[in-house]
PDB file of C-alpha atoms in Angstrom:
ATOM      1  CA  UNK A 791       0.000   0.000   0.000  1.00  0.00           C
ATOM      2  CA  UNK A 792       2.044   1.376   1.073  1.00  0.00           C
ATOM      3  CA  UNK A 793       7.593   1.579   1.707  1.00  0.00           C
ATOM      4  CA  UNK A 794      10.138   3.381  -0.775  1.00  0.00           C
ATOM      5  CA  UNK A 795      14.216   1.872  -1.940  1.00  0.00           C
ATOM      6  CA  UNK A 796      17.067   1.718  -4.662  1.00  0.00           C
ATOM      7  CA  UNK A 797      19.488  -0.820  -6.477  1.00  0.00           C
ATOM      8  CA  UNK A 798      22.196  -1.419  -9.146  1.00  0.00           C
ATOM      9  CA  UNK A 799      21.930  -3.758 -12.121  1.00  0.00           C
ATOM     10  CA  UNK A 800      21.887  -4.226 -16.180  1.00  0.00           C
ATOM     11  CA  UNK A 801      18.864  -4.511 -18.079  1.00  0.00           C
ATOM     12  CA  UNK A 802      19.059  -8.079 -19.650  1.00  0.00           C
ATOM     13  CA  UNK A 803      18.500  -8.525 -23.540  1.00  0.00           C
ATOM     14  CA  UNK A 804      15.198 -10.022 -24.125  1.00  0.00           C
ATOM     15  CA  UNK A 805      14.578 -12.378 -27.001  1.00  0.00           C
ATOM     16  CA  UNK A 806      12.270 -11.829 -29.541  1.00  0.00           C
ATOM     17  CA  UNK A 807       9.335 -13.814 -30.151  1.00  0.00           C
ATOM     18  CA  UNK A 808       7.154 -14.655 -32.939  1.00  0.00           C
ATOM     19  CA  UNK A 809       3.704 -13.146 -33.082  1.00  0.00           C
ATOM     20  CA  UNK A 810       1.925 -16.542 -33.249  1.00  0.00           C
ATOM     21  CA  UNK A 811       3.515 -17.285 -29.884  1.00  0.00           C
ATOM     22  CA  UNK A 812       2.411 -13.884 -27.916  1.00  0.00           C
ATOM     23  CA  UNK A 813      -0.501 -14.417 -25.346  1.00  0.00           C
ATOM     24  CA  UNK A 814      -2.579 -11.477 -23.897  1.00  0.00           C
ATOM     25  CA  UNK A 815      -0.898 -10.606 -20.048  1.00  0.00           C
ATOM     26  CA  UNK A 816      -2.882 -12.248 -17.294  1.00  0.00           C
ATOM     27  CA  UNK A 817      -5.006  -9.650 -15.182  1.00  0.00           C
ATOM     28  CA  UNK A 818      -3.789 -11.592 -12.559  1.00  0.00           C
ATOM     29  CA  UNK A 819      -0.683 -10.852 -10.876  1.00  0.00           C
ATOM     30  CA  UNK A 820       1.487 -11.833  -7.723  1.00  0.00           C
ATOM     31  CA  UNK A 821       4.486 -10.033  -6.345  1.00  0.00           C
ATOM     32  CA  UNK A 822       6.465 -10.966  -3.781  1.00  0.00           C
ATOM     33  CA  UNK A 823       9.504  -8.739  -1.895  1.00  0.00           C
ATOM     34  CA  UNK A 824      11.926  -9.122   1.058  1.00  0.00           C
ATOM     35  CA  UNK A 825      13.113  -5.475   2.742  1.00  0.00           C
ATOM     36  CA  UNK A 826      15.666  -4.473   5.361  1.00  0.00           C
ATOM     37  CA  UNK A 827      12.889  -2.237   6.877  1.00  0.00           C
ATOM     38  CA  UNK A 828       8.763  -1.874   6.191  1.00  0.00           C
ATOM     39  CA  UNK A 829       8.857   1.961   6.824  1.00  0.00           C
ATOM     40  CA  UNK A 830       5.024   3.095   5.971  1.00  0.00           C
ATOM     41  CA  UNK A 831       5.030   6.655   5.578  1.00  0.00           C
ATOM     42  CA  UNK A 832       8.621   7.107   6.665  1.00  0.00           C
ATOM     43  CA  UNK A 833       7.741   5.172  10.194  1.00  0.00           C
ATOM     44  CA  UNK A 834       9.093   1.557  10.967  1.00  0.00           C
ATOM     45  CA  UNK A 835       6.193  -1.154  11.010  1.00  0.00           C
ATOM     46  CA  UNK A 836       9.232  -3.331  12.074  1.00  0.00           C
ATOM     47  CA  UNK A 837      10.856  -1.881  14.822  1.00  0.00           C
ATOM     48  CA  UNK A 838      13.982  -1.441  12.268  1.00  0.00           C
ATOM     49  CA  UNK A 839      14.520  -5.000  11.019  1.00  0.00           C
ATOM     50  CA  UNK A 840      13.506  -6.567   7.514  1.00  0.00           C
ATOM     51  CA  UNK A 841       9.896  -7.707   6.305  1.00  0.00           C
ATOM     52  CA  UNK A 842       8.364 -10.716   4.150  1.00  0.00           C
ATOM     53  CA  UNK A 843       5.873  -9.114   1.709  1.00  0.00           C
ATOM     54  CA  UNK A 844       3.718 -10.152  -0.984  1.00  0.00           C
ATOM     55  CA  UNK A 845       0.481  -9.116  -2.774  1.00  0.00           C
ATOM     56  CA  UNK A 846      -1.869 -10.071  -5.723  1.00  0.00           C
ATOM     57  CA  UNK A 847      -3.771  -7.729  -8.005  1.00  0.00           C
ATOM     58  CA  UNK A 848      -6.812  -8.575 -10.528  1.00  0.00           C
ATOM     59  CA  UNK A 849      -6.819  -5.822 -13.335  1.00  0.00           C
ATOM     60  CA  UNK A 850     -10.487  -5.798 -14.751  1.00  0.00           C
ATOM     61  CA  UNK A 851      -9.750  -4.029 -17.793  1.00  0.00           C
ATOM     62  CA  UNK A 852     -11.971  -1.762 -17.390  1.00  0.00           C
ATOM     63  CA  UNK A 853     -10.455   0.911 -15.349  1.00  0.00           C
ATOM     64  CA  UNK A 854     -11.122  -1.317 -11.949  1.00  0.00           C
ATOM     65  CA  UNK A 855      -8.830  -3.396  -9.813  1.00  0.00           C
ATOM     66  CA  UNK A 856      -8.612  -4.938  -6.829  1.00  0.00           C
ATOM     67  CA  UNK A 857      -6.147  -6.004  -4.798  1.00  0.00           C
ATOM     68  CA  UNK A 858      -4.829  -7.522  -1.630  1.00  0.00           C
ATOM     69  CA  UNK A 859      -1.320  -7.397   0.205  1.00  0.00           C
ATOM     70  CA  UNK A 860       0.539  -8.398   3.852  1.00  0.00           C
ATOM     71  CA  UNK A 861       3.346  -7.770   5.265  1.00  0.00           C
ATOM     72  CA  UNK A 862       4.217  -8.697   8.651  1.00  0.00           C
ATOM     73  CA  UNK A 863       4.971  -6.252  11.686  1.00  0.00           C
ATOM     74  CA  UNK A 864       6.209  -5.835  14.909  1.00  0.00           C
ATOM     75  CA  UNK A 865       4.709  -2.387  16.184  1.00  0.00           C
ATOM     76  CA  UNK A 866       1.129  -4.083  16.933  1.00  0.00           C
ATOM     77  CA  UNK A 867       2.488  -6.025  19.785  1.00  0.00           C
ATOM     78  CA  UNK A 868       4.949  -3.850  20.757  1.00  0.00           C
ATOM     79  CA  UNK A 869       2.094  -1.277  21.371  1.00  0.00           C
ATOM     80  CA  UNK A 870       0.399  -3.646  23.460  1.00  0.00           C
ATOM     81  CA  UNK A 871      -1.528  -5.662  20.799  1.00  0.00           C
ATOM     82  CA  UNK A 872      -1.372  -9.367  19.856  1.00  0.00           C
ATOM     83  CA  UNK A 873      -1.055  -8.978  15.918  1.00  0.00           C
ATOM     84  CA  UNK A 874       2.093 -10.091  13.458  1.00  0.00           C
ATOM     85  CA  UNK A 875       0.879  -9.413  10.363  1.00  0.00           C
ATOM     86  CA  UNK A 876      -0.940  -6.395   7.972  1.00  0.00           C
ATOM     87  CA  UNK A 877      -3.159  -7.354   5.268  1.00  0.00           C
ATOM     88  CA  UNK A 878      -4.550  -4.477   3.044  1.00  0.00           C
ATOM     89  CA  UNK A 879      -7.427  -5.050   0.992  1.00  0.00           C
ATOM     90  CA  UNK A 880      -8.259  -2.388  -1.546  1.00  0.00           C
ATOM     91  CA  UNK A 881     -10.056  -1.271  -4.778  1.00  0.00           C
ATOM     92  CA  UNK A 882     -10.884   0.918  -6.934  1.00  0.00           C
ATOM     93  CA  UNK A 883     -10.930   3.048 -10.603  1.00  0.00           C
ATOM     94  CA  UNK A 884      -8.418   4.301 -12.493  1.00  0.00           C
ATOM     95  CA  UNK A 885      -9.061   6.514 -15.984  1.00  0.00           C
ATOM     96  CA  UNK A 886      -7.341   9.120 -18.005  1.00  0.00           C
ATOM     97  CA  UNK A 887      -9.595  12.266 -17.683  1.00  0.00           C
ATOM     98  CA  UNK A 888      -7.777  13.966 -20.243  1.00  0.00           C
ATOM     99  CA  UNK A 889      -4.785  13.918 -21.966  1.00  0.00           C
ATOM    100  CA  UNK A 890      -1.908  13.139 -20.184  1.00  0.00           C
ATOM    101  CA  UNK A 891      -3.770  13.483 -16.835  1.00  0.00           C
ATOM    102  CA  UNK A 892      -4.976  10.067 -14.954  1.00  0.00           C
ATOM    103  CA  UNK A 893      -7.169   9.849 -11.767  1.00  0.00           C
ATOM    104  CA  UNK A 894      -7.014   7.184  -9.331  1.00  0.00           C
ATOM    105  CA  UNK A 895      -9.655   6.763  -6.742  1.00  0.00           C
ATOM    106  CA  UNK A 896     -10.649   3.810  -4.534  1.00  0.00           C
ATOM    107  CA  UNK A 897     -10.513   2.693  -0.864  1.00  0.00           C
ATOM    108  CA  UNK A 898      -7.956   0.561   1.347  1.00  0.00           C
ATOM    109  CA  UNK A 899      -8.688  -1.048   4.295  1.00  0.00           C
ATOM    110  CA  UNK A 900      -5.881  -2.480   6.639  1.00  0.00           C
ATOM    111  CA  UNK A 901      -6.510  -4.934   8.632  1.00  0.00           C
ATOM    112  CA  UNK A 902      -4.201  -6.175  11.933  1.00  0.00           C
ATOM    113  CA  UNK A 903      -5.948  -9.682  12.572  1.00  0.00           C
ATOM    114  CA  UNK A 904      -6.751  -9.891  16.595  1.00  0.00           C
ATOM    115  CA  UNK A 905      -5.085  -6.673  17.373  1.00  0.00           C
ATOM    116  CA  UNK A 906      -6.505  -6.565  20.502  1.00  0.00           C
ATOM    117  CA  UNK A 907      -5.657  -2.658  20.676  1.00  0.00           C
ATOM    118  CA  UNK A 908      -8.400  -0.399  21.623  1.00  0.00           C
ATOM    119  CA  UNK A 909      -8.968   1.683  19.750  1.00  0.00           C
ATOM    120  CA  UNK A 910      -8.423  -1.050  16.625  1.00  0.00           C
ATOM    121  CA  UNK A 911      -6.106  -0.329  14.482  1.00  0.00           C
ATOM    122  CA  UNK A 912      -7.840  -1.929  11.375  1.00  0.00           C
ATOM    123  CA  UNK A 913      -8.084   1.316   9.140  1.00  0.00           C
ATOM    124  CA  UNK A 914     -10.198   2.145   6.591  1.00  0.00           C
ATOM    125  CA  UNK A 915      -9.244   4.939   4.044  1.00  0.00           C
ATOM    126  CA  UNK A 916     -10.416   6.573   1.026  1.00  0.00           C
ATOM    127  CA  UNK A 917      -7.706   7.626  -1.474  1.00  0.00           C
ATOM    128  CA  UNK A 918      -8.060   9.792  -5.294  1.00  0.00           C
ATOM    129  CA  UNK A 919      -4.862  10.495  -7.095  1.00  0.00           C
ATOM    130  CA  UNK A 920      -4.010  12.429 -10.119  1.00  0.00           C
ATOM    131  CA  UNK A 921      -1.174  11.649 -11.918  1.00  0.00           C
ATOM    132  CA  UNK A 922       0.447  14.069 -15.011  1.00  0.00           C
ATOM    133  CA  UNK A 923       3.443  13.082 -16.598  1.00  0.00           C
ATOM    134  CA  UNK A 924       6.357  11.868 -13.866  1.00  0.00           C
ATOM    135  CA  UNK A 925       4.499  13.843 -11.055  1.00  0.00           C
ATOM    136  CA  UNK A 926       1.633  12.575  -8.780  1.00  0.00           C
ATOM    137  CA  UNK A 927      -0.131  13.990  -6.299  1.00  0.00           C
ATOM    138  CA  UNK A 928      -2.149  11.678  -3.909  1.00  0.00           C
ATOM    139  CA  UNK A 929      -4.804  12.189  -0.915  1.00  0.00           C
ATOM    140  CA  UNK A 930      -5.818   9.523   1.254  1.00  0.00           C
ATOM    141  CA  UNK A 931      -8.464  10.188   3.859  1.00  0.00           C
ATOM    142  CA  UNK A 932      -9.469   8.296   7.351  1.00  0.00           C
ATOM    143  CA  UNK A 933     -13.014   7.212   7.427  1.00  0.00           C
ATOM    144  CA  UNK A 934     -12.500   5.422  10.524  1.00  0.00           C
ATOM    145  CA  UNK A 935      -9.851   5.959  13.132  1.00  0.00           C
ATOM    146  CA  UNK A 936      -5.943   5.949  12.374  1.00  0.00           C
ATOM    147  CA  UNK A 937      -4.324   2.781  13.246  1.00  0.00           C
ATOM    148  CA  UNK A 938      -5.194   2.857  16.622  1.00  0.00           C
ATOM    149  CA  UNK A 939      -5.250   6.484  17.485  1.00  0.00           C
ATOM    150  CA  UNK A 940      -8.428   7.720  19.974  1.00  0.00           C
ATOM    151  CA  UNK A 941     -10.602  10.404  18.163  1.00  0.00           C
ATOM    152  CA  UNK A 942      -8.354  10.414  14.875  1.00  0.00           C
ATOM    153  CA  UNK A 943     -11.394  10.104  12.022  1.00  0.00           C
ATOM    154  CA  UNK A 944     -10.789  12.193   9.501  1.00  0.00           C
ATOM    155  CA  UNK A 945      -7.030  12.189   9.478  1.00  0.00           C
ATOM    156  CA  UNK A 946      -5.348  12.868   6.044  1.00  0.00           C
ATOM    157  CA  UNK A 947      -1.919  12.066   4.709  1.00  0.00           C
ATOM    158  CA  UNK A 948      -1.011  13.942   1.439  1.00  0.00           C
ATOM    159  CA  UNK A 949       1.594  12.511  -1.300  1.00  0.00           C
ATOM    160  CA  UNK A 950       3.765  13.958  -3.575  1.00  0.00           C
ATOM    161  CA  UNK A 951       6.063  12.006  -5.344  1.00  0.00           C
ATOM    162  CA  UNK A 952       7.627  12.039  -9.456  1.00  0.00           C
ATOM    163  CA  UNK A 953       9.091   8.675 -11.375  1.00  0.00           C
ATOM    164  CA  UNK A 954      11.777  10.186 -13.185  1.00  0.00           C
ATOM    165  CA  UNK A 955      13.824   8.202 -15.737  1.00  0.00           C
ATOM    166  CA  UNK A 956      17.294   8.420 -15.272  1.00  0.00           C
ATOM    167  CA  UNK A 957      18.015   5.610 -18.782  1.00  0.00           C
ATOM    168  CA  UNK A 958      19.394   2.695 -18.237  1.00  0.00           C
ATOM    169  CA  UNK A 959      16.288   1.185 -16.715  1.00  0.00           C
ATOM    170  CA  UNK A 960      16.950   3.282 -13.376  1.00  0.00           C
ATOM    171  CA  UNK A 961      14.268   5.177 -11.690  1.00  0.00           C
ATOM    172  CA  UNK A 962      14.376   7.900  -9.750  1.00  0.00           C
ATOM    173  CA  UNK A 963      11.440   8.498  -7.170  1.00  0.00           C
ATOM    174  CA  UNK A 964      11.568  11.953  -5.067  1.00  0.00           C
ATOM    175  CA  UNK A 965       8.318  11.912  -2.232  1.00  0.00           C
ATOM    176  CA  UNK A 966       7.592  14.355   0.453  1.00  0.00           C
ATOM    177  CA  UNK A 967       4.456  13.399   2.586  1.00  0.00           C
ATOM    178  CA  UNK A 968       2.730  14.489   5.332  1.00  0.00           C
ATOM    179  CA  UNK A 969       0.982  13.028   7.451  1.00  0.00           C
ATOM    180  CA  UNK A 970      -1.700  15.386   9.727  1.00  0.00           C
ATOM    181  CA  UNK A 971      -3.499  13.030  13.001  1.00  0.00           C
ATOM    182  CA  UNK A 972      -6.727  14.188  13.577  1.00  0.00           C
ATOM    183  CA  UNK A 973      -6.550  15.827  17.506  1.00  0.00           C
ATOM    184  CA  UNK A 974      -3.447  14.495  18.003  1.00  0.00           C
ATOM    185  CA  UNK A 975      -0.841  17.164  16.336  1.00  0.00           C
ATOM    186  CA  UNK A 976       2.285  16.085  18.632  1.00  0.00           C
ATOM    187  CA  UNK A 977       1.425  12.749  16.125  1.00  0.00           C
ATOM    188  CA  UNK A 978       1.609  14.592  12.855  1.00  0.00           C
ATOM    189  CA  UNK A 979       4.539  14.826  10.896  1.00  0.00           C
ATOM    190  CA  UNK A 980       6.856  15.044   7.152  1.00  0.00           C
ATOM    191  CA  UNK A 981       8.368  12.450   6.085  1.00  0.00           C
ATOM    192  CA  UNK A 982      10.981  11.802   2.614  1.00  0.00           C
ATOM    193  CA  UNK A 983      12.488   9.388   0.793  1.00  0.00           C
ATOM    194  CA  UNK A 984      14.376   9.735  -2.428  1.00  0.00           C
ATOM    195  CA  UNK A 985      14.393   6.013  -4.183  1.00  0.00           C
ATOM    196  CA  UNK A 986      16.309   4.605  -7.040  1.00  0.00           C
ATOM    197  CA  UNK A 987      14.837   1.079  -8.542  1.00  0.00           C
ATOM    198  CA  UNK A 988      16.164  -0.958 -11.098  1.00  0.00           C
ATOM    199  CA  UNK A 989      15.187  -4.408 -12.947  1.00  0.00           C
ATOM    200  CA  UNK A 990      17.835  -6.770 -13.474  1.00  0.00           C
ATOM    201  CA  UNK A 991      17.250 -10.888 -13.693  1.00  0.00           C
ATOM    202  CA  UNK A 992      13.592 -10.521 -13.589  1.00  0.00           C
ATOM    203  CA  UNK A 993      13.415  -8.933  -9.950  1.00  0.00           C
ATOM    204  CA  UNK A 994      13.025  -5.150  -9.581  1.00  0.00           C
ATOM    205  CA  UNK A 995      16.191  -3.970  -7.058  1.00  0.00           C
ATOM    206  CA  UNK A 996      15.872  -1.154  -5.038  1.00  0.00           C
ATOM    207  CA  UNK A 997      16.933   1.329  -2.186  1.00  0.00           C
ATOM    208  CA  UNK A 998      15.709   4.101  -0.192  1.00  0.00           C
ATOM    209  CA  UNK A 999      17.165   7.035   1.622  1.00  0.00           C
ATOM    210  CA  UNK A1000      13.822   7.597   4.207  1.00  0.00           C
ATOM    211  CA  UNK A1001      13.126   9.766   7.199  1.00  0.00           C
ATOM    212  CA  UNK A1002      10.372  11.420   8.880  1.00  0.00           C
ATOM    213  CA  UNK A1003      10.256  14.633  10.603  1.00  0.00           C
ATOM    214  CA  UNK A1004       9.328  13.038  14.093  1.00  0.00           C
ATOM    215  CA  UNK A1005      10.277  11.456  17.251  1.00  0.00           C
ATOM    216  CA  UNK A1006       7.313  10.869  18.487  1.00  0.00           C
ATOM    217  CA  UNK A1007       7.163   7.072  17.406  1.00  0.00           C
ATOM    218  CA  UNK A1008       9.413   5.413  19.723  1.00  0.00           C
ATOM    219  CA  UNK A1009      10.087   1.143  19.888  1.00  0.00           C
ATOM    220  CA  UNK A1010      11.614  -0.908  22.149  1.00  0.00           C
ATOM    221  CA  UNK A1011      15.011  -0.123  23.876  1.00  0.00           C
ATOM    222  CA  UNK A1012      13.858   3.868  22.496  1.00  0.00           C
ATOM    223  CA  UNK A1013      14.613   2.818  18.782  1.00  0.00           C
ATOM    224  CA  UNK A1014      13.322   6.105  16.817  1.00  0.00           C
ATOM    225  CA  UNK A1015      11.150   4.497  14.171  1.00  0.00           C
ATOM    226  CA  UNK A1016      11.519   7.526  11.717  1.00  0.00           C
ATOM    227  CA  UNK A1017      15.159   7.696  12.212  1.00  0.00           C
ATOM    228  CA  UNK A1018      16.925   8.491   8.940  1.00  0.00           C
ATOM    229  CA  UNK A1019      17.940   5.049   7.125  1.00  0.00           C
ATOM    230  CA  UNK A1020      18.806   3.372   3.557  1.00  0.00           C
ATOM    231  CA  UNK A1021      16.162   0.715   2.805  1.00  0.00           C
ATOM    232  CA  UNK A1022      16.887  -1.872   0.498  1.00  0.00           C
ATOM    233  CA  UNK A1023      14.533  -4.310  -1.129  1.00  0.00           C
ATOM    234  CA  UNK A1024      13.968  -6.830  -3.876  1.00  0.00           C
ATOM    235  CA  UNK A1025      10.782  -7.840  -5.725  1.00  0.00           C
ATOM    236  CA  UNK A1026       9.080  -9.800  -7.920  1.00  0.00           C
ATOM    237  CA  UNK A1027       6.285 -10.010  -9.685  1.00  0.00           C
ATOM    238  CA  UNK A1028       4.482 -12.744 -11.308  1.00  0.00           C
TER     239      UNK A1028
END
């Protein structure tokens, strides 16, 4: 839903194929990804240490999609809570509204299986992006509270981010964000990242320079979970 990174690596030749052979792409997909650290919004899900991920996405080819993805945690328990794991389940509609300009809307609800937090913090959201050329600029909206916050309903986070294309295959991915907590400013914060990706042997390589512009999310042992860090990660998708 939801981490940024950066890697080295050559683009491998592909080898052409004969038009009799092609097949139309699936609109089902699966991806897959280890990372040194799940930072969500430039805050550690993982009090610092790597993450299994992995996802699937139905495209129906008609502007709609849904989608589902986990990745498991440590910050649930170490709040208190009894729950390993983050599943996201999400959909929604995405259309070109006029040239060169696409919007993005749908909703995303995370879910912390027996959290046992109270307040939950299963999350639902609302989200609408519009994306022009290499720059997007995303919204995302709290219809519930946020993750576990008292009296947080309405919180917002707001995304700006641009893909540019550096040849090569490499990626470049600037992002500010901030994120504002409903009654709860001493919660609210910026964070950053600046992320370069990279496909190379059929997994996309990347790493992240992150931080947020907070210490008010302390772990364990008074780990600062938006300390400044390089993420690394691999993925695939299949």
């Amino acid at each position: 839903m939801k981490s940024l990174f950066a890697l080295l690596a050559l683009s491998l030749t592909a080898t052409a194929m004969p038009a009799w052979a092609d097949e139309p792409a699936s609109p089902l997909s699966f991806n897959a990804s280890l990372t040194t650290d799940y930072r969500y919004r430039g805050i550690s899900q993982t009090r610092l240490k790597p993450a299994l991920q992995g996802g699937a996405d139905y495209d129906f080819g008609n502007g709609f999609y849904l989608g589902t993805w986990a990745s498991t945690i440590k910050w649930v328990k170490d709040g208190g809570g009894d729950a390993s794991v983050e599943i996201d389940v999400y959909g929604g509609y995405k259309t070109e509204i006029s040239k060169g300009l696409t919007l993005d809307v749908g909703l995303l609800q995370y879910v912390y299986p027996s959290n046992k937090l109270n307040p939950s913090a299963n999350t639902l959201e609302v989200y609408g992006a519009l994306t022009y050329g290499v720059f997007t600029a995303k919204y995302s909206h709290s219809t519930s509270n946020l993750f576990g916050f008292a009296d947080s309903k309405g919180s917002g986070y707001l995304d700006l981010s641009a893909a540019l294309d550096l040849g090569e295959g490499f990626t470049l991915t600037p992002h500010v964000g901030h994120q504002r907590v409903k009654n709860l400013g001493s919660a609210s914060y910026t964070d950053y990242a600046l992320t370069l990706t990279k496909d190379y042997a059929g997994f996309t390589w990347s790493g992240a320079l992150v931080r947020a512009s907070t210490d008010a999310y302390m772990g364990p042992g008074d780990k600062n979970l938006a300390k400044s860090a390089l993420v690394l990660a691999v993925k695939k998708v299949f």
